[in-house]
Structure formats: structure tokens, C-alpha cells
Amino acid sequence: MTRVEIFRKNGRIVGYKATGHSNYAEYGEDIVCAALSMALQMPLGGMQDVLELIPKYDINSDGYLRVDMRGMENKGKERELDTLLESMALMVKNLSKEYPKNVKLVEKEEK
């Protein structure tokens, strides 16, 4: 199972992390893994290549991805950043509902 954690502060997404494998199908044929990878990596690419924002992140081939925007300068692009991140959260939420045995979503509000 892939566990996705979304971290919020004052309602805004400030980071997210994914661990594990969805185990829906064999490696290379797992549509849940592919959908999750797309949903989680698309905002990272959008931040860097479109918005020119550089978050802290770590990714590896073992099903681990961590993205942290805390302390990142938003350069007045909060609306665009929020749109990317909330779209990602919506996709992960839908995947967790459709594939509850393969995807677990946990949202945490920070103080």
C-alpha cells in the first residue's frame, strides 16, 4: 500500500510525502502506481519548470517522495502554487477512494 501524507498549515498545503508501493499489479503494469506517480510528481515539475520555485524534495525508486515548501519563497505565486497542490490532493483523494486497498491518504494540519 502507498501511504500519502499531505501537510497543511492554515489550510494551505506546505508539504507532502509518499511511501510504499500500491501493489495493485506487477511492476511496470501497475496503473495505480502510475497514476499516483503522475499526481505527485506533476506539481513538483510545475513548481520548478513553470513557476520557477524550488522546494526541498527527495525522491527514490523505492516508492518514496517527499516535497517540502516550508520556507520556500513563493515570489507572489501563491494562487498558482495552491492550484497545483490542491489539484494533486484531489487526484490522490480520488485514487484513495477508488483503490482503498492500495492507497491511503492522511491529511495533517500543522500548528
N, CA, C and O atoms as a GROMACS GRO file, in nm:
protein
  444
    1MET      N    1   0.083  -0.118   0.000
    1MET     CA    2   0.000   0.000   0.000
    1MET      C    3   0.088   0.125   0.000
    1MET      O    4   0.191   0.130   0.068
    2THR      N    5   0.046   0.224  -0.077
    2THR     CA    6   0.114   0.353  -0.075
    2THR      C    7   0.043   0.443   0.024
    2THR      O    8  -0.080   0.458   0.020
    3ARG      N    9   0.120   0.502   0.113
    3ARG     CA   10   0.066   0.597   0.209
    3ARG      C   11   0.110   0.737   0.165
    3ARG      O   12   0.229   0.764   0.149
    4VAL      N   13   0.012   0.824   0.147
    4VAL     CA   14   0.040   0.962   0.108
    4VAL      C   15  -0.003   1.052   0.223
    4VAL      O   16  -0.117   1.046   0.269
    5GLU      N   17   0.089   1.134   0.269
    5GLU     CA   18   0.060   1.231   0.375
    5GLU      C   19   0.068   1.370   0.314
    5GLU      O   20   0.165   1.405   0.247
    6ILE      N   21  -0.034   1.449   0.339
    6ILE     CA   22  -0.037   1.588   0.294
    6ILE      C   23  -0.036   1.675   0.420
    6ILE      O   24  -0.120   1.660   0.508
    7PHE      N   25   0.060   1.766   0.426
    7PHE     CA   26   0.076   1.853   0.542
    7PHE      C   27   0.024   1.992   0.508
    7PHE      O   28   0.060   2.050   0.405
    8ARG      N   29  -0.061   2.043   0.595
    8ARG     CA   30  -0.121   2.175   0.574
    8ARG      C   31  -0.088   2.266   0.693
    8ARG      O   32  -0.070   2.221   0.806
    9LYS      N   33  -0.081   2.393   0.664
    9LYS     CA   34  -0.069   2.496   0.768
    9LYS      C   35  -0.166   2.607   0.731
    9LYS      O   36  -0.158   2.663   0.622
   10ASN      N   37  -0.257   2.638   0.821
   10ASN     CA   38  -0.362   2.736   0.795
   10ASN      C   39  -0.442   2.700   0.670
   10ASN      O   40  -0.484   2.787   0.595
   11GLY      N   41  -0.461   2.570   0.649
   11GLY     CA   42  -0.540   2.521   0.537
   11GLY      C   43  -0.464   2.505   0.406
   11GLY      O   44  -0.513   2.438   0.314
   12ARG      N   45  -0.346   2.564   0.395
   12ARG     CA   46  -0.267   2.557   0.271
   12ARG      C   47  -0.169   2.441   0.278
   12ARG      O   48  -0.113   2.413   0.383
   13ILE      N   49  -0.150   2.373   0.167
   13ILE     CA   50  -0.055   2.262   0.161
   13ILE      C   51   0.087   2.318   0.167
   13ILE      O   52   0.125   2.405   0.089
   14VAL      N   53   0.166   2.264   0.264
   14VAL     CA   54   0.305   2.308   0.280
   14VAL      C   55   0.404   2.195   0.254
   14VAL      O   56   0.525   2.216   0.254
   15GLY      N   57   0.352   2.074   0.231
   15GLY     CA   58   0.438   1.962   0.201
   15GLY      C   59   0.358   1.835   0.181
   15GLY      O   60   0.240   1.829   0.215
   16TYR      N   61   0.422   1.734   0.123
   16TYR     CA   62   0.358   1.604   0.109
   16TYR      C   63   0.465   1.496   0.099
   16TYR      O   64   0.580   1.522   0.062
   17LYS      N   65   0.424   1.375   0.134
   17LYS     CA   66   0.517   1.262   0.136
   17LYS      C   67   0.442   1.137   0.093
   17LYS      O   68   0.326   1.117   0.130
   18ALA      N   69   0.509   1.052   0.017
   18ALA     CA   70   0.453   0.923  -0.024
   18ALA      C   71   0.555   0.815   0.008
   18ALA      O   72   0.674   0.831  -0.017
   19THR      N   73   0.505   0.704   0.063
   19THR     CA   74   0.591   0.590   0.094
   19THR      C   75   0.520   0.461   0.055
   19THR      O   76   0.398   0.451   0.064
   20GLY      N   77   0.597   0.366   0.012
   20GLY     CA   78   0.543   0.234  -0.017
   20GLY      C   79   0.501   0.216  -0.161
   20GLY      O   80   0.508   0.308  -0.243
   21HIS      N   81   0.456   0.094  -0.189
   21HIS     CA   82   0.411   0.057  -0.323
   21HIS      C   83   0.264   0.021  -0.318
   21HIS      O   84   0.218  -0.036  -0.219
   22SER      N   85   0.191   0.052  -0.422
   22SER     CA   86   0.047   0.026  -0.423
   22SER      C   87   0.014  -0.122  -0.434
   22SER      O   88  -0.090  -0.167  -0.386
   23ASN      N   89   0.102  -0.199  -0.498
   23ASN     CA   90   0.082  -0.344  -0.514
   23ASN      C   91  -0.049  -0.379  -0.582
   23ASN      O   92  -0.110  -0.482  -0.550
   24TYR      N   93  -0.093  -0.297  -0.673
   24TYR     CA   94  -0.215  -0.326  -0.750
   24TYR      C   95  -0.188  -0.430  -0.857
   24TYR      O   96  -0.272  -0.516  -0.885
   25ALA      N   97  -0.069  -0.421  -0.918
   25ALA     CA   98  -0.031  -0.514  -1.024
   25ALA      C   99   0.121  -0.529  -1.024
   25ALA      O  100   0.190  -0.468  -0.943
   26GLU      N  101   0.172  -0.610  -1.115
   26GLU     CA  102   0.316  -0.630  -1.127
   26GLU      C  103   0.385  -0.500  -1.164
   26GLU      O  104   0.326  -0.410  -1.224
   27TYR      N  105   0.513  -0.492  -1.127
   27TYR     CA  106   0.594  -0.375  -1.161
   27TYR      C  107   0.589  -0.352  -1.312
   27TYR      O  108   0.605  -0.446  -1.391
   28GLY      N  109   0.567  -0.230  -1.352
   28GLY     CA  110   0.558  -0.195  -1.493
   28GLY      C  111   0.418  -0.204  -1.550
   28GLY      O  112   0.392  -0.157  -1.661
   29GLU      N  113   0.326  -0.264  -1.475
   29GLU     CA  114   0.186  -0.277  -1.519
   29GLU      C  115   0.088  -0.219  -1.417
   29GLU      O  116  -0.033  -0.232  -1.433
   30ASP      N  117   0.141  -0.156  -1.314
   30ASP     CA  118   0.059  -0.108  -1.203
   30ASP      C  119   0.003   0.031  -1.236
   30ASP      O  120   0.072   0.132  -1.224
   31ILE      N  121  -0.125   0.034  -1.276
   31ILE     CA  122  -0.188   0.162  -1.314
   31ILE      C  123  -0.208   0.254  -1.194
   31ILE      O  124  -0.208   0.376  -1.210
   32VAL      N  125  -0.226   0.197  -1.075
   32VAL     CA  126  -0.243   0.281  -0.955
   32VAL      C  127  -0.111   0.350  -0.924
   32VAL      O  128  -0.109   0.470  -0.894
   33CYS      N  129  -0.002   0.276  -0.931
   33CYS     CA  130   0.130   0.335  -0.909
   33CYS      C  131   0.158   0.444  -1.011
   33CYS      O  132   0.208   0.552  -0.976
   34ALA      N  133   0.127   0.418  -1.136
   34ALA     CA  134   0.150   0.517  -1.242
   34ALA      C  135   0.067   0.644  -1.219
   34ALA      O  136   0.117   0.755  -1.234
   35ALA      N  137  -0.059   0.626  -1.181
   35ALA     CA  138  -0.146   0.742  -1.156
   35ALA      C  139  -0.096   0.822  -1.037
   35ALA      O  140  -0.094   0.945  -1.041
   36LEU      N  141  -0.057   0.754  -0.930
   36LEU     CA  142  -0.004   0.823  -0.812
   36LEU      C  143   0.125   0.897  -0.844
   36LEU      O  144   0.143   1.012  -0.805
   37SER      N  145   0.214   0.830  -0.917
   37SER     CA  146   0.341   0.894  -0.953
   37SER      C  147   0.316   1.022  -1.032
   37SER      O  148   0.379   1.124  -1.008
   38MET      N  149   0.225   1.015  -1.126
   38MET     CA  150   0.191   1.132  -1.206
   38MET      C  151   0.132   1.243  -1.119
   38MET      O  152   0.173   1.358  -1.128
   39ALA      N  153   0.036   1.206  -1.035
   39ALA     CA  154  -0.030   1.306  -0.949
   39ALA      C  155   0.068   1.373  -0.854
   39ALA      O  156   0.055   1.492  -0.828
   40LEU      N  157   0.166   1.299  -0.802
   40LEU     CA  158   0.258   1.352  -0.703
   40LEU      C  159   0.378   1.424  -0.764
   40LEU      O  160   0.432   1.517  -0.704
   41GLN      N  161   0.420   1.382  -0.883
   41GLN     CA  162   0.537   1.446  -0.944
   41GLN      C  163   0.501   1.565  -1.032
   41GLN      O  164   0.585   1.652  -1.056
   42MET      N  165   0.376   1.570  -1.080
   42MET     CA  166   0.335   1.682  -1.166
   42MET      C  167   0.347   1.817  -1.094
   42MET      O  168   0.399   1.911  -1.154
   43PRO      N  169   0.301   1.832  -0.969
   43PRO     CA  170   0.318   1.963  -0.906
   43PRO      C  171   0.464   1.999  -0.881
   43PRO      O  172   0.500   2.116  -0.884
   44LEU      N  173   0.547   1.899  -0.857
   44LEU     CA  174   0.690   1.926  -0.838
   44LEU      C  175   0.750   1.983  -0.966
   44LEU      O  176   0.823   2.082  -0.962
   45GLY      N  177   0.720   1.920  -1.079
   45GLY     CA  178   0.767   1.973  -1.207
   45GLY      C  179   0.710   2.109  -1.238
   45GLY      O  180   0.780   2.196  -1.289
   46GLY      N  181   0.582   2.130  -1.207
   46GLY     CA  182   0.518   2.259  -1.230
   46GLY      C  183   0.581   2.369  -1.147
   46GLY      O  184   0.600   2.481  -1.195
   47MET      N  185   0.613   2.337  -1.021
   47MET     CA  186   0.678   2.436  -0.935
   47MET      C  187   0.812   2.478  -0.993
   47MET      O  188   0.843   2.596  -1.002
   48GLN      N  189   0.891   2.379  -1.033
   48GLN     CA  190   1.027   2.407  -1.078
   48GLN      C  191   1.032   2.467  -1.219
   48GLN      O  192   1.096   2.570  -1.241
   49ASP      N  193   0.964   2.404  -1.312
   49ASP     CA  194   0.981   2.442  -1.452
   49ASP      C  195   0.886   2.551  -1.500
   49ASP      O  196   0.919   2.626  -1.592
   50VAL      N  197   0.769   2.562  -1.439
   50VAL     CA  198   0.672   2.663  -1.482
   50VAL      C  199   0.675   2.785  -1.390
   50VAL      O  200   0.687   2.898  -1.437
   51LEU      N  201   0.664   2.760  -1.259
   51LEU     CA  202   0.661   2.871  -1.163
   51LEU      C  203   0.799   2.918  -1.120
   51LEU      O  204   0.812   3.024  -1.057
   52GLU      N  205   0.902   2.840  -1.153
   52GLU     CA  206   1.039   2.872  -1.115
   52GLU      C  207   1.056   2.887  -0.964
   52GLU      O  208   1.123   2.978  -0.916
   53LEU      N  209   0.992   2.794  -0.891
   53LEU     CA  210   1.004   2.786  -0.745
   53LEU      C  211   1.081   2.658  -0.713
   53LEU      O  212   1.065   2.557  -0.782
   54ILE      N  213   1.163   2.663  -0.611
   54ILE     CA  214   1.247   2.548  -0.580
   54ILE      C  215   1.218   2.498  -0.437
   54ILE      O  216   1.270   2.552  -0.340
   55PRO      N  217   1.132   2.395  -0.426
   55PRO     CA  218   1.107   2.338  -0.294
   55PRO      C  219   1.219   2.240  -0.256
   55PRO      O  220   1.298   2.199  -0.341
   56LYS      N  221   1.224   2.204  -0.130
   56LYS     CA  222   1.311   2.095  -0.087
   56LYS      C  223   1.238   1.966  -0.123
   56LYS      O  224   1.118   1.955  -0.101
   57TYR      N  225   1.311   1.869  -0.180
   57TYR     CA  226   1.247   1.742  -0.212
   57TYR      C  227   1.348   1.629  -0.213
   57TYR      O  228   1.468   1.650  -0.227
   58ASP      N  229   1.295   1.509  -0.197
   58ASP     CA  230   1.375   1.387  -0.201
   58ASP      C  231   1.289   1.281  -0.268
   58ASP      O  232   1.172   1.265  -0.234
   59ILE      N  233   1.347   1.208  -0.362
   59ILE     CA  234   1.273   1.105  -0.436
   59ILE      C  235   1.368   0.989  -0.462
   59ILE      O  236   1.486   1.008  -0.490
   60ASN      N  237   1.314   0.866  -0.453
   60ASN     CA  238   1.394   0.750  -0.491
   60ASN      C  239   1.306   0.645  -0.558
   60ASN      O  240   1.184   0.660  -0.564
   61SER      N  241   1.367   0.540  -0.606
   61SER     CA  242   1.293   0.437  -0.681
   61SER      C  243   1.224   0.336  -0.591
   61SER      O  244   1.159   0.244  -0.641
   62ASP      N  245   1.235   0.351  -0.460
   62ASP     CA  246   1.172   0.259  -0.367
   62ASP      C  247   1.033   0.305  -0.323
   62ASP      O  248   0.984   0.260  -0.219
   63GLY      N  249   0.971   0.393  -0.399
   63GLY     CA  250   0.837   0.439  -0.365
   63GLY      C  251   0.835   0.551  -0.262
   63GLY      O  252   0.736   0.567  -0.190
   64TYR      N  253   0.942   0.629  -0.255
   64TYR     CA  254   0.950   0.738  -0.158
   64TYR      C  255   0.960   0.871  -0.230
   64TYR      O  256   1.041   0.888  -0.322
   65LEU      N  257   0.877   0.965  -0.188
   65LEU     CA  258   0.882   1.102  -0.238
   65LEU      C  259   0.845   1.195  -0.124
   65LEU      O  260   0.744   1.173  -0.056
   66ARG      N  261   0.925   1.297  -0.102
   66ARG     CA  262   0.896   1.398   0.000
   66ARG      C  263   0.919   1.534  -0.063
   66ARG      O  264   1.024   1.560  -0.122
   67VAL      N  265   0.819   1.622  -0.050
   67VAL     CA  266   0.829   1.758  -0.102
   67VAL      C  267   0.793   1.852   0.013
   67VAL      O  268   0.691   1.834   0.079
   68ASP      N  269   0.878   1.952   0.037
   68ASP     CA  270   0.859   2.044   0.150
   68ASP      C  271   0.870   2.188   0.098
   68ASP      O  272   0.976   2.229   0.051
   69MET      N  273   0.760   2.263   0.109
   69MET     CA  274   0.761   2.402   0.064
   69MET      C  275   0.779   2.500   0.180
   69MET      O  276   0.780   2.621   0.158
   70ARG      N  277   0.793   2.450   0.301
   70ARG     CA  278   0.811   2.540   0.416
   70ARG      C  279   0.939   2.622   0.396
   70ARG      O  280   1.045   2.566   0.369
   71GLY      N  281   0.929   2.751   0.409
   71GLY     CA  282   1.045   2.837   0.394
   71GLY      C  283   1.078   2.872   0.249
   71GLY      O  284   1.169   2.952   0.224
   72MET      N  285   1.006   2.814   0.154
   72MET     CA  286   1.031   2.843   0.013
   72MET      C  287   0.971   2.979  -0.021
   72MET      O  288   0.858   3.009   0.017
   73GLU      N  289   1.046   3.061  -0.092
   73GLU     CA  290   0.994   3.190  -0.137
   73GLU      C  291   0.894   3.166  -0.250
   73GLU      O  292   0.929   3.105  -0.351
   74ASN      N  293   0.770   3.214  -0.233
   74ASN     CA  294   0.665   3.191  -0.333
   74ASN      C  295   0.664   3.292  -0.446
   74ASN      O  296   0.594   3.272  -0.545
   75LYS      N  297   0.740   3.400  -0.436
   75LYS     CA  298   0.754   3.501  -0.541
   75LYS      C  299   0.618   3.553  -0.590
   75LYS      O  300   0.602   3.582  -0.708
   76GLY      N  301   0.521   3.565  -0.498
   76GLY     CA  302   0.389   3.616  -0.536
   76GLY      C  303   0.307   3.518  -0.618
   76GLY      O  304   0.210   3.558  -0.683
   77LYS      N  305   0.343   3.391  -0.616
   77LYS     CA  306   0.274   3.291  -0.698
   77LYS      C  307   0.193   3.194  -0.613
   77LYS      O  308   0.179   3.077  -0.646
   78GLU      N  309   0.139   3.245  -0.501
   78GLU     CA  310   0.064   3.160  -0.409
   78GLU      C  311  -0.057   3.095  -0.475
   78GLU      O  312  -0.085   2.977  -0.453
   79ARG      N  313  -0.129   3.172  -0.555
   79ARG     CA  314  -0.250   3.119  -0.619
   79ARG      C  315  -0.217   3.003  -0.714
   79ARG      O  316  -0.282   2.899  -0.712
   80GLU      N  317  -0.115   3.023  -0.796
   80GLU     CA  318  -0.074   2.919  -0.889
   80GLU      C  319  -0.024   2.794  -0.815
   80GLU      O  320  -0.056   2.681  -0.852
   81LEU      N  321   0.054   2.818  -0.710
   81LEU     CA  322   0.106   2.707  -0.630
   81LEU      C  323  -0.008   2.631  -0.563
   81LEU      O  324  -0.010   2.508  -0.565
   82ASP      N  325  -0.102   2.704  -0.504
   82ASP     CA  326  -0.218   2.639  -0.440
   82ASP      C  327  -0.298   2.558  -0.541
   82ASP      O  328  -0.347   2.450  -0.508
   83THR      N  329  -0.313   2.608  -0.662
   83THR     CA  330  -0.387   2.536  -0.766
   83THR      C  331  -0.318   2.404  -0.799
   83THR      O  332  -0.384   2.300  -0.808
   84LEU      N  333  -0.187   2.407  -0.817
   84LEU     CA  334  -0.112   2.284  -0.842
   84LEU      C  335  -0.131   2.183  -0.729
   84LEU      O  336  -0.162   2.066  -0.753
   85LEU      N  337  -0.113   2.230  -0.607
   85LEU     CA  338  -0.115   2.140  -0.491
   85LEU      C  339  -0.254   2.088  -0.459
   85LEU      O  340  -0.269   1.972  -0.423
   86GLU      N  341  -0.356   2.172  -0.472
   86GLU     CA  342  -0.492   2.125  -0.444
   86GLU      C  343  -0.540   2.029  -0.553
   86GLU      O  344  -0.619   1.938  -0.525
   87SER      N  345  -0.493   2.048  -0.676
   87SER     CA  346  -0.526   1.953  -0.783
   87SER      C  347  -0.462   1.817  -0.752
   87SER      O  348  -0.526   1.713  -0.770
   88MET      N  349  -0.339   1.818  -0.705
   88MET     CA  350  -0.271   1.695  -0.666
   88MET      C  351  -0.348   1.627  -0.552
   88MET      O  352  -0.370   1.506  -0.556
   89ALA      N  353  -0.388   1.704  -0.451
   89ALA     CA  354  -0.461   1.648  -0.338
   89ALA      C  355  -0.593   1.585  -0.383
   89ALA      O  356  -0.631   1.479  -0.334
   90LEU      N  357  -0.662   1.651  -0.475
   90LEU     CA  358  -0.787   1.597  -0.528
   90LEU      C  359  -0.765   1.464  -0.600
   90LEU      O  360  -0.841   1.369  -0.581
   91MET      N  361  -0.661   1.456  -0.682
   91MET     CA  362  -0.630   1.332  -0.753
   91MET      C  363  -0.598   1.219  -0.655
   91MET      O  364  -0.646   1.106  -0.672
   92VAL      N  365  -0.518   1.247  -0.554
   92VAL     CA  366  -0.482   1.144  -0.456
   92VAL      C  367  -0.605   1.102  -0.377
   92VAL      O  368  -0.623   0.983  -0.349
   93LYS      N  369  -0.689   1.198  -0.341
   93LYS     CA  370  -0.812   1.165  -0.267
   93LYS      C  371  -0.900   1.072  -0.350
   93LYS      O  372  -0.954   0.974  -0.299
   94ASN      N  373  -0.916   1.103  -0.478
   94ASN     CA  374  -0.997   1.018  -0.566
   94ASN      C  375  -0.937   0.878  -0.580
   94ASN      O  376  -1.010   0.779  -0.578
   95LEU      N  377  -0.806   0.870  -0.594
   95LEU     CA  378  -0.741   0.739  -0.604
   95LEU      C  379  -0.757   0.659  -0.474
   95LEU      O  380  -0.777   0.538  -0.478
   96SER      N  381  -0.750   0.726  -0.360
   96SER     CA  382  -0.765   0.655  -0.233
   96SER      C  383  -0.907   0.602  -0.214
   96SER      O  384  -0.928   0.499  -0.150
   97LYS      N  385  -1.006   0.673  -0.270
   97LYS     CA  386  -1.144   0.626  -0.264
   97LYS      C  387  -1.168   0.510  -0.360
   97LYS      O  388  -1.238   0.415  -0.326
   98GLU      N  389  -1.109   0.518  -0.479
   98GLU     CA  390  -1.130   0.416  -0.580
   98GLU      C  391  -1.048   0.289  -0.553
   98GLU      O  392  -1.090   0.179  -0.589
   99TYR      N  393  -0.932   0.305  -0.490
   99TYR     CA  394  -0.843   0.192  -0.462
   99TYR      C  395  -0.803   0.192  -0.314
   99TYR      O  396  -0.685   0.210  -0.283
  100PRO      N  397  -0.899   0.173  -0.222
  100PRO     CA  398  -0.870   0.183  -0.078
  100PRO      C  399  -0.772   0.077  -0.026
  100PRO      O  400  -0.711   0.097   0.079
  101LYS      N  401  -0.756  -0.033  -0.096
  101LYS     CA  402  -0.660  -0.135  -0.054
  101LYS      C  403  -0.518  -0.103  -0.099
  101LYS      O  404  -0.423  -0.168  -0.057
  102ASN      N  405  -0.505  -0.002  -0.185
  102ASN     CA  406  -0.376   0.029  -0.244
  102ASN      C  407  -0.322   0.168  -0.210
  102ASN      O  408  -0.202   0.191  -0.217
  103VAL      N  409  -0.412   0.259  -0.173
  103VAL     CA  410  -0.371   0.398  -0.146
  103VAL      C  411  -0.438   0.445  -0.018
  103VAL      O  412  -0.560   0.437  -0.003
  104LYS      N  413  -0.356   0.496   0.074
  104LYS     CA  414  -0.410   0.556   0.197
  104LYS      C  415  -0.366   0.701   0.200
  104LYS      O  416  -0.247   0.731   0.188
  105LEU      N  417  -0.462   0.790   0.216
  105LEU     CA  418  -0.435   0.934   0.224
  105LEU      C  419  -0.456   0.981   0.366
  105LEU      O  420  -0.559   0.954   0.428
  106VAL      N  421  -0.357   1.053   0.418
  106VAL     CA  422  -0.365   1.112   0.552
  106VAL      C  423  -0.334   1.260   0.536
  106VAL      O  424  -0.229   1.297   0.484
  107GLU      N  425  -0.425   1.344   0.581
  107GLU     CA  426  -0.401   1.489   0.577
  107GLU      C  427  -0.380   1.537   0.721
  107GLU      O  428  -0.457   1.503   0.810
  108LYS      N  429  -0.276   1.617   0.741
  108LYS     CA  430  -0.240   1.665   0.874
  108LYS      C  431  -0.234   1.816   0.874
  108LYS      O  432  -0.169   1.876   0.788
  109GLU      N  433  -0.299   1.878   0.969
  109GLU     CA  434  -0.293   2.023   0.986
  109GLU      C  435  -0.188   2.054   1.092
  109GLU      O  436  -0.197   2.006   1.205
  110GLU      N  437  -0.089   2.134   1.055
  110GLU     CA  438   0.016   2.173   1.148
  110GLU      C  439  -0.024   2.298   1.226
  110GLU      O  440  -0.104   2.379   1.179
  111LYS      N  441   0.031   2.311   1.343
  111LYS     CA  442   0.003   2.429   1.426
  111LYS      C  443   0.102   2.537   1.399
  111LYS      O  444   0.095   2.644   1.459
   0.00000   0.00000   0.00000
